[in-house]
Short mmCIF file of C-alpha atoms in Angstrom, two decimals:
data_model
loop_
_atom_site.label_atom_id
_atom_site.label_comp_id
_atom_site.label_asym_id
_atom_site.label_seq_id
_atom_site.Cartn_x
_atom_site.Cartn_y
_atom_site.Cartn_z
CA UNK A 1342 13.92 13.58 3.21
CA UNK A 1343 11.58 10.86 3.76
CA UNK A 1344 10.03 11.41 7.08
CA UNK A 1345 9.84 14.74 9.16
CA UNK A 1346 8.83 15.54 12.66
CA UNK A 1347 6.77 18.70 13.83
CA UNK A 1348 4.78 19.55 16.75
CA UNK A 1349 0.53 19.89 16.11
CA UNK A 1350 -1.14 23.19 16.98
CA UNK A 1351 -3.84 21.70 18.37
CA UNK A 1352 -3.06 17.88 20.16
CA UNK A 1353 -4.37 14.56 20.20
CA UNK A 1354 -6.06 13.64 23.64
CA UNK A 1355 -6.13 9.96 24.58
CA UNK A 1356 -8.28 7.98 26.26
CA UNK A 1357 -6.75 8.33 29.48
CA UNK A 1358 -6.87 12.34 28.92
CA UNK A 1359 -2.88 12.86 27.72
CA UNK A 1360 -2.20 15.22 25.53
CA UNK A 1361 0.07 14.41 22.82
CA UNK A 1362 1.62 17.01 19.89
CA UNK A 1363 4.51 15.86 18.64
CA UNK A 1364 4.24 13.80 15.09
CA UNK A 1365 5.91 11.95 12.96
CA UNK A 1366 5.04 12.39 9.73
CA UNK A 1367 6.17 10.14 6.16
CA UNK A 1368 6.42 10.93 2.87
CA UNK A 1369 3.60 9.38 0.84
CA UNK A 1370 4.18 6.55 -1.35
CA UNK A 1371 2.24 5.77 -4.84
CA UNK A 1372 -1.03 4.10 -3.16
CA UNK A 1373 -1.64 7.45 -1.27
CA UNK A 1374 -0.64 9.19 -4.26
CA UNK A 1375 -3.77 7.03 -6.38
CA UNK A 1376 -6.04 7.20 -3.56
CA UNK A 1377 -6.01 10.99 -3.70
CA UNK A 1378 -6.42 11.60 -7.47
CA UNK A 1379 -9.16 9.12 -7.70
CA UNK A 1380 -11.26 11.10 -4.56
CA UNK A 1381 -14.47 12.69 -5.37
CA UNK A 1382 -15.15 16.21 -3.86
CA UNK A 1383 -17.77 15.26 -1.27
CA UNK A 1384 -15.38 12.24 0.22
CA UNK A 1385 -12.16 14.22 0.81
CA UNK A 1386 -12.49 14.59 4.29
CA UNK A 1387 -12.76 10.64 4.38
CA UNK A 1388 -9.83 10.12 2.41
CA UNK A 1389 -7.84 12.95 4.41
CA UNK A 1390 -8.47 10.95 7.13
CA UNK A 1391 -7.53 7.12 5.58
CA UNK A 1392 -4.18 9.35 4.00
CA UNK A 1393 -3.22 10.43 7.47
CA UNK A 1394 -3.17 7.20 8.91
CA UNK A 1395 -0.98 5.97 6.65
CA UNK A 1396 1.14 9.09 6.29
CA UNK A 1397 1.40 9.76 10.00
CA UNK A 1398 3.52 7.33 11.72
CA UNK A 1399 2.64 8.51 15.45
CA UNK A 1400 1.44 11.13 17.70
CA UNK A 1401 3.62 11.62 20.79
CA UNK A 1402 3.61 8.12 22.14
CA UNK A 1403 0.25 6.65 19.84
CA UNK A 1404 1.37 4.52 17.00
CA UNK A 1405 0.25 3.63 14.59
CA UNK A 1406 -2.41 6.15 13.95
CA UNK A 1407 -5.08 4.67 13.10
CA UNK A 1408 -8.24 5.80 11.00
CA UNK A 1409 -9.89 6.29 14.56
CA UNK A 1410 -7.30 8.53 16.06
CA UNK A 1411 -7.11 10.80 12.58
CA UNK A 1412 -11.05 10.99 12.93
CA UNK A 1413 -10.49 12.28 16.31
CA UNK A 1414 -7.72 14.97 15.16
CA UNK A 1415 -8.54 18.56 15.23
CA UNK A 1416 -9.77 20.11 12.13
CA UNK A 1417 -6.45 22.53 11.69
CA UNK A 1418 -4.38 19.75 13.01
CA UNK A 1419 -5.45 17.76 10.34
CA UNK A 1420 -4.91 20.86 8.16
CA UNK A 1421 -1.51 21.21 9.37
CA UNK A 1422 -0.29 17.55 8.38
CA UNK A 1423 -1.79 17.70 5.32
CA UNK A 1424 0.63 21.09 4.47
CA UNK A 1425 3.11 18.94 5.74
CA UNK A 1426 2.22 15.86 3.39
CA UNK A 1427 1.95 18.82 0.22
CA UNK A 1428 5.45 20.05 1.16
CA UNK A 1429 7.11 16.34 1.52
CA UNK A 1430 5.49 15.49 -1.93
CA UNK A 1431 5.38 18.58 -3.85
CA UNK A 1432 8.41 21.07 -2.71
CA UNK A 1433 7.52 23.61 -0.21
CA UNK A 1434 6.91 26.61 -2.93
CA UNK A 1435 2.88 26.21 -4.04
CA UNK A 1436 1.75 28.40 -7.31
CA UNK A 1437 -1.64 28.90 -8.95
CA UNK A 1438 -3.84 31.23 -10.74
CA UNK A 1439 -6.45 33.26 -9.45
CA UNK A 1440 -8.68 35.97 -11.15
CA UNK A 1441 -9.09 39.26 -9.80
CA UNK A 1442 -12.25 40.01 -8.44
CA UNK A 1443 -13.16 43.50 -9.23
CA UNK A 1444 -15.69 44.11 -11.62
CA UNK A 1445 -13.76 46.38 -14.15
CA UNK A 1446 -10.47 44.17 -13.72
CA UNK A 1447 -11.15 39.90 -13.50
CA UNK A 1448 -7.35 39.55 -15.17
CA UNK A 1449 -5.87 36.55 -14.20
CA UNK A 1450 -3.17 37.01 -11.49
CA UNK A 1451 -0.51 34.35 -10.31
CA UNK A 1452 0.05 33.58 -7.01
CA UNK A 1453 2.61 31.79 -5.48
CA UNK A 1454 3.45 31.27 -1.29
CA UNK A 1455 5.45 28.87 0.77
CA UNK A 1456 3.97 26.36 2.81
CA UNK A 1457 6.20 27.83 5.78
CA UNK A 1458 4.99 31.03 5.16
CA UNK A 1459 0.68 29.73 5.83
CA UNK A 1460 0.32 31.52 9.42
CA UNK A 1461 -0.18 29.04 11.95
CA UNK A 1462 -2.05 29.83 15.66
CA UNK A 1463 -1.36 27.37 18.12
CA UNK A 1464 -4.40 26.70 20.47
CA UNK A 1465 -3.88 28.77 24.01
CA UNK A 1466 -6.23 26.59 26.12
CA UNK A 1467 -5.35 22.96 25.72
CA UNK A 1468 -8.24 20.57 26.86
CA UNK A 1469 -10.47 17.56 25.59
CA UNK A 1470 -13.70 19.40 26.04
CA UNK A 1471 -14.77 23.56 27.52
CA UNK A 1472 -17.35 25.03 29.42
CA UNK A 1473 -18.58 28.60 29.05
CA UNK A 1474 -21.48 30.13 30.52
CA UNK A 1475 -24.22 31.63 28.04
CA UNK A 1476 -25.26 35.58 28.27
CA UNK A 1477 -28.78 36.12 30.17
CA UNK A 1478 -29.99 37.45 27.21
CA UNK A 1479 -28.94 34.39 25.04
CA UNK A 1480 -30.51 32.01 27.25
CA UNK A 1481 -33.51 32.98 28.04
CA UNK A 1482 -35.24 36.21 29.46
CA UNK A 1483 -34.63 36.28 33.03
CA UNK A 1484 -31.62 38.87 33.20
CA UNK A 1485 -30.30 37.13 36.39
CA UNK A 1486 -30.14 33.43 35.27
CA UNK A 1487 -27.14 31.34 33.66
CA UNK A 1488 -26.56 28.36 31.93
CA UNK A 1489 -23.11 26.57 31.60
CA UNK A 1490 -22.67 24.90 28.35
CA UNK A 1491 -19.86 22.27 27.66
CA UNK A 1492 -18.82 21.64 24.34
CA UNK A 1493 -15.31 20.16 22.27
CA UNK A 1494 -13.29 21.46 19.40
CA UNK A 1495 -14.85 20.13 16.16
CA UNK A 1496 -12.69 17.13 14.86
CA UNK A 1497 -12.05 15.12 11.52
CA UNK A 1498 -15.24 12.42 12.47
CA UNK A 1499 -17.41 15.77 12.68
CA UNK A 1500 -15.66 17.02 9.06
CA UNK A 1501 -17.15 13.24 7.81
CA UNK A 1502 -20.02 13.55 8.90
CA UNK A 1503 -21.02 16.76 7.59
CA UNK A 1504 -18.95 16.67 4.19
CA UNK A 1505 -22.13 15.44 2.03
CA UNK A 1506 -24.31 17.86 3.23
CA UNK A 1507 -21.97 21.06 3.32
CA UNK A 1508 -22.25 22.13 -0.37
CA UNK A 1509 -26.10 21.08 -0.43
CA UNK A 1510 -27.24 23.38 3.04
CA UNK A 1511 -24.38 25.04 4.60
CA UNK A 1512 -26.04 26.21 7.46
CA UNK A 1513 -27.87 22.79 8.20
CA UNK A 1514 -24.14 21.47 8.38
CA UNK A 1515 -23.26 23.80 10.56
CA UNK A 1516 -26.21 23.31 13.02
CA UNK A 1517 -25.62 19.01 12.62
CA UNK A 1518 -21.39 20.54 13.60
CA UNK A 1519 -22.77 22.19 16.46
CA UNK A 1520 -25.11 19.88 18.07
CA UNK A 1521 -21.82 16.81 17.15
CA UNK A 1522 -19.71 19.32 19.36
CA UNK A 1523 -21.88 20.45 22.18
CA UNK A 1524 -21.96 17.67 25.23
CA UNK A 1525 -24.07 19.25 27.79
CA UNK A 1526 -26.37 22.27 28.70
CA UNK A 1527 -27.01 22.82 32.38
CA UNK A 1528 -27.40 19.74 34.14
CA UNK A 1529 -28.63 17.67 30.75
CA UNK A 1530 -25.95 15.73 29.16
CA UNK A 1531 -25.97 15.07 26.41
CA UNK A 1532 -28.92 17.28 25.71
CA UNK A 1533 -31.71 16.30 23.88
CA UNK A 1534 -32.12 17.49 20.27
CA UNK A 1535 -34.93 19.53 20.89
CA UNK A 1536 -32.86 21.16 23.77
CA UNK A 1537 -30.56 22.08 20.94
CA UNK A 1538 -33.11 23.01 18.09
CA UNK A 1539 -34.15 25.44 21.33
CA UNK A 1540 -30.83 27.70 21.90
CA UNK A 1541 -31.69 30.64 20.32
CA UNK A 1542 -30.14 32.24 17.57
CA UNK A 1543 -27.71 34.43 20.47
CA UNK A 1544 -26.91 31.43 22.07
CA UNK A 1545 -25.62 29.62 19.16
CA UNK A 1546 -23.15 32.47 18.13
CA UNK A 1547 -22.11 32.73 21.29
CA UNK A 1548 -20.72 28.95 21.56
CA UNK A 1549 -19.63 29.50 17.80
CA UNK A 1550 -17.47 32.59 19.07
CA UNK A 1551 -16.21 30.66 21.76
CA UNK A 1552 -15.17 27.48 19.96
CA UNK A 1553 -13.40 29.88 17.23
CA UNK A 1554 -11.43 31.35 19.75
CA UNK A 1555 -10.08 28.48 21.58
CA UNK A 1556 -9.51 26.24 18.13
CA UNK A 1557 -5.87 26.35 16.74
CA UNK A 1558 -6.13 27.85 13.08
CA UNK A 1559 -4.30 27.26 9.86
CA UNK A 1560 -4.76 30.92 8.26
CA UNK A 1561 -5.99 29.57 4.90
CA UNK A 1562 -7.10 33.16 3.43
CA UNK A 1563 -4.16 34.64 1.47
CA UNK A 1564 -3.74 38.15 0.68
CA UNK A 1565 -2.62 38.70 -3.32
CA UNK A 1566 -2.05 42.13 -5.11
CA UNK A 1567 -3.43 42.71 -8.63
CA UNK A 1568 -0.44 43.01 -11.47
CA UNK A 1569 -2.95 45.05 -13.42
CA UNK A 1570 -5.09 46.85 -11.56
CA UNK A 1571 -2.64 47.23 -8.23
CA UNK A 1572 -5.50 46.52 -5.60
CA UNK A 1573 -5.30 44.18 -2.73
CA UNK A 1574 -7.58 41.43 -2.54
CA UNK A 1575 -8.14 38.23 -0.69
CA UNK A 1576 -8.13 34.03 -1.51
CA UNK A 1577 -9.38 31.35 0.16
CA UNK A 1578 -6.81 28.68 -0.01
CA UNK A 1579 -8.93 25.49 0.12
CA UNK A 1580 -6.16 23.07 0.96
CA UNK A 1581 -7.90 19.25 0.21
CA UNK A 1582 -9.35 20.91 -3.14
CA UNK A 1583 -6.32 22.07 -4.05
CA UNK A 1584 -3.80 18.88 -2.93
CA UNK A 1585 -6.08 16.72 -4.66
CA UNK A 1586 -6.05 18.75 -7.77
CA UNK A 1587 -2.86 18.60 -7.71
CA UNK A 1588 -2.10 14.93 -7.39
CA UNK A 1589 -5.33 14.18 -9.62
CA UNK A 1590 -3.38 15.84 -12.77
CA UNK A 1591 -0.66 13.87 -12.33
CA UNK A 1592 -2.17 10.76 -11.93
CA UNK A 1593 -1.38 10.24 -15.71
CA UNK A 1594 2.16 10.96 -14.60
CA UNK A 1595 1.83 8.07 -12.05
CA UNK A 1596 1.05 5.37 -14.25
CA UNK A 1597 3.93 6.40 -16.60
CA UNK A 1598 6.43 6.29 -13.61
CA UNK A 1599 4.91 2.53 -13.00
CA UNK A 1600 4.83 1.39 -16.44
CA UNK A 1601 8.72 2.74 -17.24
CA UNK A 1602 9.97 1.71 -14.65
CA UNK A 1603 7.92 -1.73 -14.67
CA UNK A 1604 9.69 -2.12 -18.55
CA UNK A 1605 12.99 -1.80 -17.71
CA UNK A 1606 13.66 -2.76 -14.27
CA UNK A 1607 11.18 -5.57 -14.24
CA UNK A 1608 9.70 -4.38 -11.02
CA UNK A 1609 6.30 -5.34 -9.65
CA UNK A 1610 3.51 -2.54 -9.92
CA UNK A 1611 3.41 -3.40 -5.71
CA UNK A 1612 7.21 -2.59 -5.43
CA UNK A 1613 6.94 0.68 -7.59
CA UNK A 1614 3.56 2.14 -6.18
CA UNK A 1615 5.57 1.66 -2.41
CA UNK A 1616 8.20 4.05 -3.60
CA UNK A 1617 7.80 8.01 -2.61
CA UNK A 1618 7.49 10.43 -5.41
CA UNK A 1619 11.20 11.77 -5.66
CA UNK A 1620 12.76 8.11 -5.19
CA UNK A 1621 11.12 7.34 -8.84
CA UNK A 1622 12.24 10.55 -9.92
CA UNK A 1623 15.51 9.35 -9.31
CA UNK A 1624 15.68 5.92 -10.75
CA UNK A 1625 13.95 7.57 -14.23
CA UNK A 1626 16.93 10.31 -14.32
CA UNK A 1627 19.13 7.30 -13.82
CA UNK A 1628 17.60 5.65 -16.49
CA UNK A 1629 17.45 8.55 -18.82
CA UNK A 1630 21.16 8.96 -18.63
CA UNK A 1631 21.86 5.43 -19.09
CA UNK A 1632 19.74 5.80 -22.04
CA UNK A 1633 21.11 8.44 -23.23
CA UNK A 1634 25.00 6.90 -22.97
CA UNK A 1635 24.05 3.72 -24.79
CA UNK A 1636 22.17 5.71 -27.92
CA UNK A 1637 25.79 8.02 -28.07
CA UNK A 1638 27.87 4.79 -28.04
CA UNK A 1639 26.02 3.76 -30.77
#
């Protein structure tokens, strides 16, 4: 199965404020397969989003998708397609090895799920941008005032942005996040930066709260029992990490599949590298029996 369809959790809005969900999604060929393995940590969010253009062939009624419009895809509907990419290329059944946390245990434990099994909670609300109204007390100290703030779902250009500086000050990247996603306060749009560096520490968990319960989720913590110790304990499941890892050891694998096939079928690197993952497969099991009947005949 080369290309799949789906619906996203979340939607694309256009410019002209239509929502669109349904996708389109194809299997990934060589190049995407290269471009992945060769990623570095700190750029996967860019490369999720150059990997989804080319793996996405539309979005209700937008195609192609281009970088742009991926940028502009929620972060768990990006999440979602890129499940969808891992099951197209890899087989829906995912396995790994985790250690167990607890002190007086840390065995090894194996885990395995299947990508239809990752909970998935579709966003209730459905709109380009929200407005809530702060608490008195968040705002400021007159009990009887309010203050409207307006704010969007964070998005793949926001993930970009903030990639670099996530594993060097997480809670800088968060505040950078939160001042990307908030587009007024009161009257002021879009507020000034020291408008934002002002919202107190109240405030800013309250629009956090807010935007966490209107965002669609991809339920990326998995619950795993110990084989050795019997206790229950959870894992993050961090999806680009782990797709990349995946397609980074077999890049090896890759170049073999070019090279054989290359040899004996006298195709161009261009024409192999275009070819999905199990379409190789196939023509190096064809090969192998041919192989094999010409070395018996002998």
């Amino acid at each position: 199965m080369d290309v799949v369809t789906g619906t996203l959790p979340g939607g694309y809005w256009d410019a002209d404020g239509v929502l669109h969900r349904e996708f389109e999604l194809a299997v990934l060929t060589g190049r995407e397969e290269e471009l992945l393995a060769q990623t570095r940590r700190a750029e996967s969010a860019s490369v999720v989003t150059q990997v989804l253009s080319r793996g996405v062939r539309r979005i209700g009624n937008v195609s192609p998708v281009s970088e742009n419009v991926a940028r502009q895809l929620l972060v768990a509907d990006r999440q979602y397609l890129l499940l969808k990419l891992r099951q197209l290329t890899f087989g829906d059944l995912v396995r790994g090895n985790v250690f167990c946390p607890w002190s007086d245990c840390g065995r090894r434990v194996s885990i395995e799920f299947g990508i239809d099994d990752v909970p998935v909670v579709e966003a209730t609300e459905r709109a380009p941008s929200y407005t809530m109204t702060l608490s008195p007390s968040a705002c400021c100290d007159d009990e009887s005032a309010q203050l409207e703030v307006r704010f969007r779902l964070p998005n793949g250009d926001d993930q970009e942005t903030v990639s670099g500086l996530l594993a060097e000050n997480e809670a800088e990247a968060l505040s950078v996040l939160l001042a990307r996603a908030i587009q007024s306060i009161g009257p002021i749009a879009p507020p000034a930066p020291e408008l934002l560096t002002a919202l107190s520490p109240l405030a800013r968990a309250e629009i956090e709260a807010e935007m966490e319960r209107l965002a669609p989720k991809i339920e990326l913590n998995l619950e795993t029992v110990c084989s050795e110790c019997g206790r229950t304990f959870a894992v993050p499941f961090n999806l680009h990490h782990f797709f990349f890892g995946e397609l980074r050891a077999d890049s090896d694998l890759l170049y073999r599949q070019v090279h054989y096939l290359a040899y004996h079928y006298h195709w161009s690197e261009r024409e192999i590298m275009e070819m999905p993952r199990d379409k190789r497969q196939k023509y190096i099991e064809v090969l192998a029996d041919e192989i094999e009947k010409l070395n018996h005949a002998d």
